[in-house]
XYZ file of C-alpha atoms in Angstrom:
344
model
C -0.127 -0.087 0.270
C 3.012 2.073 0.628
C 4.824 1.696 -2.862
C 5.052 5.486 -4.448
C 6.270 6.807 -7.628
C 5.157 4.248 -10.105
C 6.765 1.430 -8.295
C 10.026 3.373 -8.107
C 9.885 2.842 -4.188
C 9.143 -0.527 -3.765
C 7.705 -2.568 -1.156
C 9.580 -2.978 2.614
C 10.945 -6.202 2.349
C 9.957 -9.402 4.796
C 12.528 -11.937 5.395
C 13.594 -14.808 3.168
C 15.105 -17.566 1.777
C 17.250 -15.366 -0.123
C 18.274 -13.232 2.587
C 18.966 -15.718 4.720
C 21.113 -17.597 2.118
C 23.345 -14.459 2.000
C 23.667 -14.013 5.650
C 24.933 -17.171 6.046
C 27.563 -17.174 2.689
C 28.977 -13.670 3.589
C 28.408 -12.954 7.216
C 28.734 -16.423 8.581
C 25.070 -16.027 10.472
C 23.315 -18.801 10.429
C 19.705 -17.201 10.484
C 16.406 -18.821 9.757
C 13.525 -16.689 10.631
C 14.179 -13.709 13.614
C 11.922 -10.861 14.569
C 10.736 -7.510 12.598
C 11.623 -4.793 15.034
C 9.473 -2.709 12.392
C 10.308 0.116 11.050
C 7.802 2.041 7.750
C 11.098 2.362 5.240
C 12.985 -0.915 5.627
C 12.982 -4.574 7.044
C 15.078 -4.599 10.262
C 15.124 -8.140 11.417
C 16.962 -8.779 14.789
C 18.727 -12.614 14.223
C 19.642 -14.633 17.416
C 19.526 -11.523 19.772
C 23.017 -10.347 18.606
C 22.373 -9.159 14.875
C 20.181 -6.598 12.897
C 19.831 -7.775 9.230
C 18.579 -4.092 7.114
C 17.228 -4.715 3.785
C 16.393 -1.563 2.054
C 13.710 -0.666 -0.656
C 14.644 -1.068 -3.916
C 15.296 2.828 -4.735
C 17.868 3.285 -2.303
C 21.362 3.116 -4.189
C 25.046 2.407 -3.404
C 26.430 5.972 -3.674
C 23.387 7.031 -1.024
C 24.409 4.073 1.429
C 27.976 5.260 1.297
C 26.711 8.627 1.995
C 24.658 7.851 5.237
C 27.474 5.458 6.387
C 30.047 8.476 5.988
C 27.275 10.639 7.851
C 26.891 7.631 10.685
C 30.948 7.262 11.078
C 31.057 11.167 11.638
C 28.366 11.276 14.510
C 29.748 7.315 15.920
C 33.199 9.769 16.337
C 31.202 12.405 18.102
C 30.119 9.875 20.612
C 26.838 10.216 18.983
C 25.747 6.074 20.210
C 25.017 4.858 16.412
C 25.158 1.407 15.325
C 28.060 -0.930 14.924
C 28.181 -2.292 11.421
C 29.008 -5.097 10.671
C 31.310 -6.392 7.567
C 30.630 -8.807 5.559
C 33.147 -12.065 5.043
C 35.328 -9.897 1.884
C 35.143 -6.606 4.318
C 32.595 -4.654 2.546
C 30.165 -2.802 4.619
C 26.651 -3.810 2.512
C 26.178 -6.761 0.161
C 22.616 -7.226 -1.848
C 20.170 -9.543 -2.108
C 18.316 -9.013 -5.724
C 18.166 -5.461 -6.163
C 18.085 -4.602 -2.577
C 21.346 -3.080 -0.224
C 21.688 -5.482 2.914
C 24.008 -4.307 5.751
C 24.446 -6.226 9.317
C 24.556 -4.466 12.366
C 25.081 -5.089 16.200
C 21.936 -5.162 17.492
C 21.495 -2.712 20.953
C 18.710 -2.999 23.255
C 16.328 -0.837 24.519
C 13.452 -0.496 26.975
C 12.428 3.046 25.567
C 11.506 5.593 22.468
C 11.901 9.427 22.244
C 8.147 9.747 22.472
C 7.528 11.764 25.698
C 8.626 15.173 26.658
C 10.836 14.250 29.176
C 12.888 11.794 26.828
C 12.323 14.888 23.961
C 13.996 16.882 25.955
C 16.638 14.460 26.860
C 17.547 13.942 23.162
C 16.933 17.250 21.628
C 20.703 18.743 22.427
C 21.957 15.246 20.619
C 19.855 15.952 17.695
C 22.175 19.790 17.657
C 25.422 17.624 18.398
C 24.536 15.466 15.710
C 24.083 18.656 13.789
C 27.057 20.454 14.635
C 29.491 16.914 13.609
C 27.532 16.993 10.356
C 28.117 20.039 9.353
C 31.669 19.721 7.538
C 30.107 16.266 6.216
C 30.787 16.763 2.606
C 28.318 14.163 0.460
C 27.504 13.843 -3.323
C 23.915 14.517 -4.669
C 22.268 10.988 -3.913
C 23.419 11.885 0.156
C 22.047 15.586 -0.400
C 18.886 14.649 -1.837
C 16.639 11.068 -1.200
C 13.920 10.059 -3.772
C 11.390 9.328 -1.159
C 11.064 12.188 1.055
C 9.614 13.963 4.358
C 10.764 17.416 3.519
C 9.688 20.295 1.045
C 11.989 22.868 0.393
C 10.446 26.512 1.022
C 10.619 27.566 -2.569
C 8.578 24.379 -4.064
C 6.126 23.904 -1.482
C 3.298 25.859 -3.420
C 4.471 23.212 -6.659
C 4.356 20.080 -4.672
C 1.655 21.396 -2.554
C -0.376 21.384 -6.094
C 0.496 18.244 -7.138
C -1.010 16.973 -3.750
C -4.216 19.077 -4.136
C -4.325 18.383 -8.074
C -4.530 14.731 -7.023
C -7.732 15.208 -4.296
C -9.351 16.968 -7.150
C -8.718 14.369 -9.257
C -10.968 11.764 -7.081
C -14.327 11.344 -6.843
C -13.899 13.546 -3.702
C -15.851 13.866 -0.490
C -16.446 17.428 0.792
C -13.719 16.896 3.429
C -11.033 16.457 0.932
C -12.045 19.079 -0.960
C -11.450 21.036 2.085
C -8.351 19.773 2.995
C -7.074 20.847 -1.147
C -8.141 24.449 -0.584
C -6.698 24.862 3.069
C -3.532 23.484 2.209
C -3.497 25.556 -1.271
C -3.640 28.325 1.778
C -1.060 27.393 3.903
C 1.182 26.900 1.197
C 0.811 30.694 -0.124
C 1.240 31.720 3.570
C 4.214 30.228 4.177
C 5.903 30.883 0.937
C 4.809 34.868 1.670
C 6.174 34.419 5.225
C 9.203 32.384 4.715
C 10.671 34.425 1.209
C 12.486 37.197 2.399
C 14.096 34.635 5.839
C 15.425 31.197 3.657
C 18.369 32.836 1.723
C 19.738 33.881 5.218
C 19.459 30.094 6.343
C 22.347 27.885 6.326
C 22.375 24.485 4.803
C 23.937 21.592 5.845
C 23.601 17.844 6.388
C 20.913 16.864 8.611
C 19.469 13.151 10.013
C 16.045 13.843 8.360
C 13.786 12.009 10.795
C 15.001 12.721 14.437
C 11.609 11.303 16.402
C 10.215 8.140 18.106
C 11.772 5.079 17.766
C 14.487 6.329 15.715
C 16.094 7.777 19.257
C 15.995 4.591 21.541
C 16.568 4.421 25.629
C 17.140 2.016 28.002
C 17.636 2.649 31.819
C 16.731 6.728 30.991
C 20.144 6.842 28.613
C 19.805 7.604 25.213
C 21.609 3.824 23.313
C 21.237 4.556 19.598
C 20.141 7.077 16.633
C 18.952 5.119 13.756
C 17.306 5.573 10.258
C 19.375 8.051 7.963
C 16.689 6.873 5.145
C 15.672 10.493 5.006
C 18.930 12.315 5.161
C 19.484 15.388 3.461
C 20.908 19.026 2.761
C 18.727 21.184 3.980
C 18.489 24.171 6.559
C 19.254 23.161 10.012
C 16.320 24.446 11.674
C 13.862 22.277 8.989
C 15.065 19.248 11.001
C 13.924 20.632 14.152
C 10.909 21.353 12.875
C 9.926 18.019 11.901
C 10.515 16.919 15.284
C 8.838 19.683 17.261
C 6.161 19.173 14.433
C 6.054 15.310 15.133
C 5.456 16.328 18.784
C 2.905 18.794 18.490
C 0.659 16.428 16.187
C 1.317 13.666 18.593
C 0.212 15.457 21.812
C -2.583 17.061 19.991
C -4.531 18.235 22.851
C -3.683 21.913 22.639
C -1.416 22.844 19.694
C -2.007 26.355 20.172
C -1.899 27.590 23.706
C 0.810 29.313 25.325
C 1.370 26.055 27.401
C 2.317 24.015 24.327
C 4.280 26.980 23.137
C 6.469 26.993 26.174
C 6.831 23.402 26.107
C 7.876 23.368 22.536
C 10.529 26.411 23.284
C 12.242 24.317 26.423
C 12.471 21.790 23.142
C 13.996 24.854 21.301
C 16.910 25.217 24.248
C 17.354 21.868 24.354
C 18.349 21.314 21.225
C 20.247 24.834 20.750
C 22.316 23.454 23.555
C 23.944 20.960 22.431
C 25.056 23.153 18.995
C 28.631 24.015 18.436
C 27.154 27.256 17.108
C 24.103 28.584 18.501
C 20.741 29.553 16.824
C 20.990 32.707 15.362
C 18.284 35.450 15.561
C 16.814 34.801 12.315
C 16.921 30.841 12.548
C 14.156 31.399 15.536
C 12.547 33.703 14.002
C 12.210 31.291 10.908
C 11.391 28.757 13.045
C 8.161 28.798 13.746
C 7.356 29.230 9.791
C 9.712 25.878 8.693
C 7.183 24.262 11.540
C 4.295 25.734 9.937
C 5.142 24.341 6.568
C 5.622 20.095 7.692
C 2.320 19.067 6.490
C 2.894 20.522 3.498
C 5.245 17.608 2.446
C 2.935 15.013 3.523
C 0.536 16.621 0.802
C 3.433 17.182 -1.878
C 5.810 14.212 -1.651
C 3.516 11.633 -0.482
C -0.168 12.085 -0.772
C 0.892 12.951 -4.746
C 3.206 10.173 -4.899
C 1.705 7.349 -3.342
C 0.656 4.456 -5.738
C -2.668 3.431 -3.949
C -5.502 5.372 -4.050
C -6.864 4.419 -1.077
C -3.156 4.580 0.952
C -3.660 8.232 -0.512
C -6.862 8.981 0.153
C -6.155 7.687 3.772
C -3.288 10.239 4.308
C -5.472 12.484 3.232
C -7.333 11.917 6.271
C -4.989 12.022 9.197
C -3.586 15.411 7.489
C -6.972 17.485 7.953
C -5.861 18.203 11.977
C -2.213 19.344 10.923
C -2.855 21.324 8.320
C -5.635 23.377 10.631
C -3.370 23.914 13.327
C -0.533 25.059 11.048
C -2.861 27.423 9.458
C -3.537 28.906 12.661
C 0.513 28.917 13.979
C 1.137 30.441 10.507
C -1.628 33.404 11.026
C -0.248 34.197 14.768
C 3.598 33.847 13.962
C 4.362 36.296 15.115
C 3.438 35.182 18.526
C 5.496 32.307 18.007
C 8.107 33.846 17.093
C 8.585 36.176 20.072
C 8.211 33.119 22.556
C 10.822 31.628 20.336
C 13.110 34.229 20.125
C 16.993 34.626 21.512
C 16.992 34.459 25.376
């Protein structure tokens, strides 16, 4: 159901005899069965309680995986907890099963994910640290721009949003779906009008791409693993922070626009800032609420528009309405958010 781009993304892999054969032949790991650890993009198969075999979707190229490994090595060298890759018998960092890249890493046990306010405040300084470590890392085009991504550039938001809303209107759409399309287009226009004079002043760099929930794991109250660089790319660092804050506000949805909520999010911004070598600038803090408001538009333009199955796209549309509505309320009241996020 989540294939996209007319089959270019491919489906999530499952355990197979071909995978087990490759693990035996190239890693000397005797594997049959295993436990699927989840993850929406890749198969992450726990084997023997010691190793995790990760099988990527077909669109992930060797060049992109090499850049991901370059980024993971950089954060590991900076003492950010990252999984240890297990080489193949021939010393390679990955192998192939059919047209899919496969790598094996050492399993890291965990008992909690970054999905509570307390763990978010504990984890956000590490995102700042990651950004500081990744700032000097140079990668190629494949590393900078994922083919399927949870991000839309500010200057492309209107174009990509139109692709999603055109698709909505191409269905025999409901009144609620047509309303979503209208609101998404309004949001895209307001975001661009608000951001267009700010984005030129925002430094761009390599970022993690999905610092949230089961990609940031804890054990005994201590962070033990940062994983899943599938959406890694080059963009303003505040866009990466905005994604985490967007997911936070969407997940804890009881009062997403209240003064109390803004104060809680400001605490997370300050926690992130504490991990940076170069603190957030005044312009970055002013632009951050606008970047948060832009986040629902990637779901409209980069996912709803590209999902191959209409049923999956319509399911996503049904989920997006509340986020688009609060993002619109945020952008209309942006000065209150900008004041709350301003430099100390």
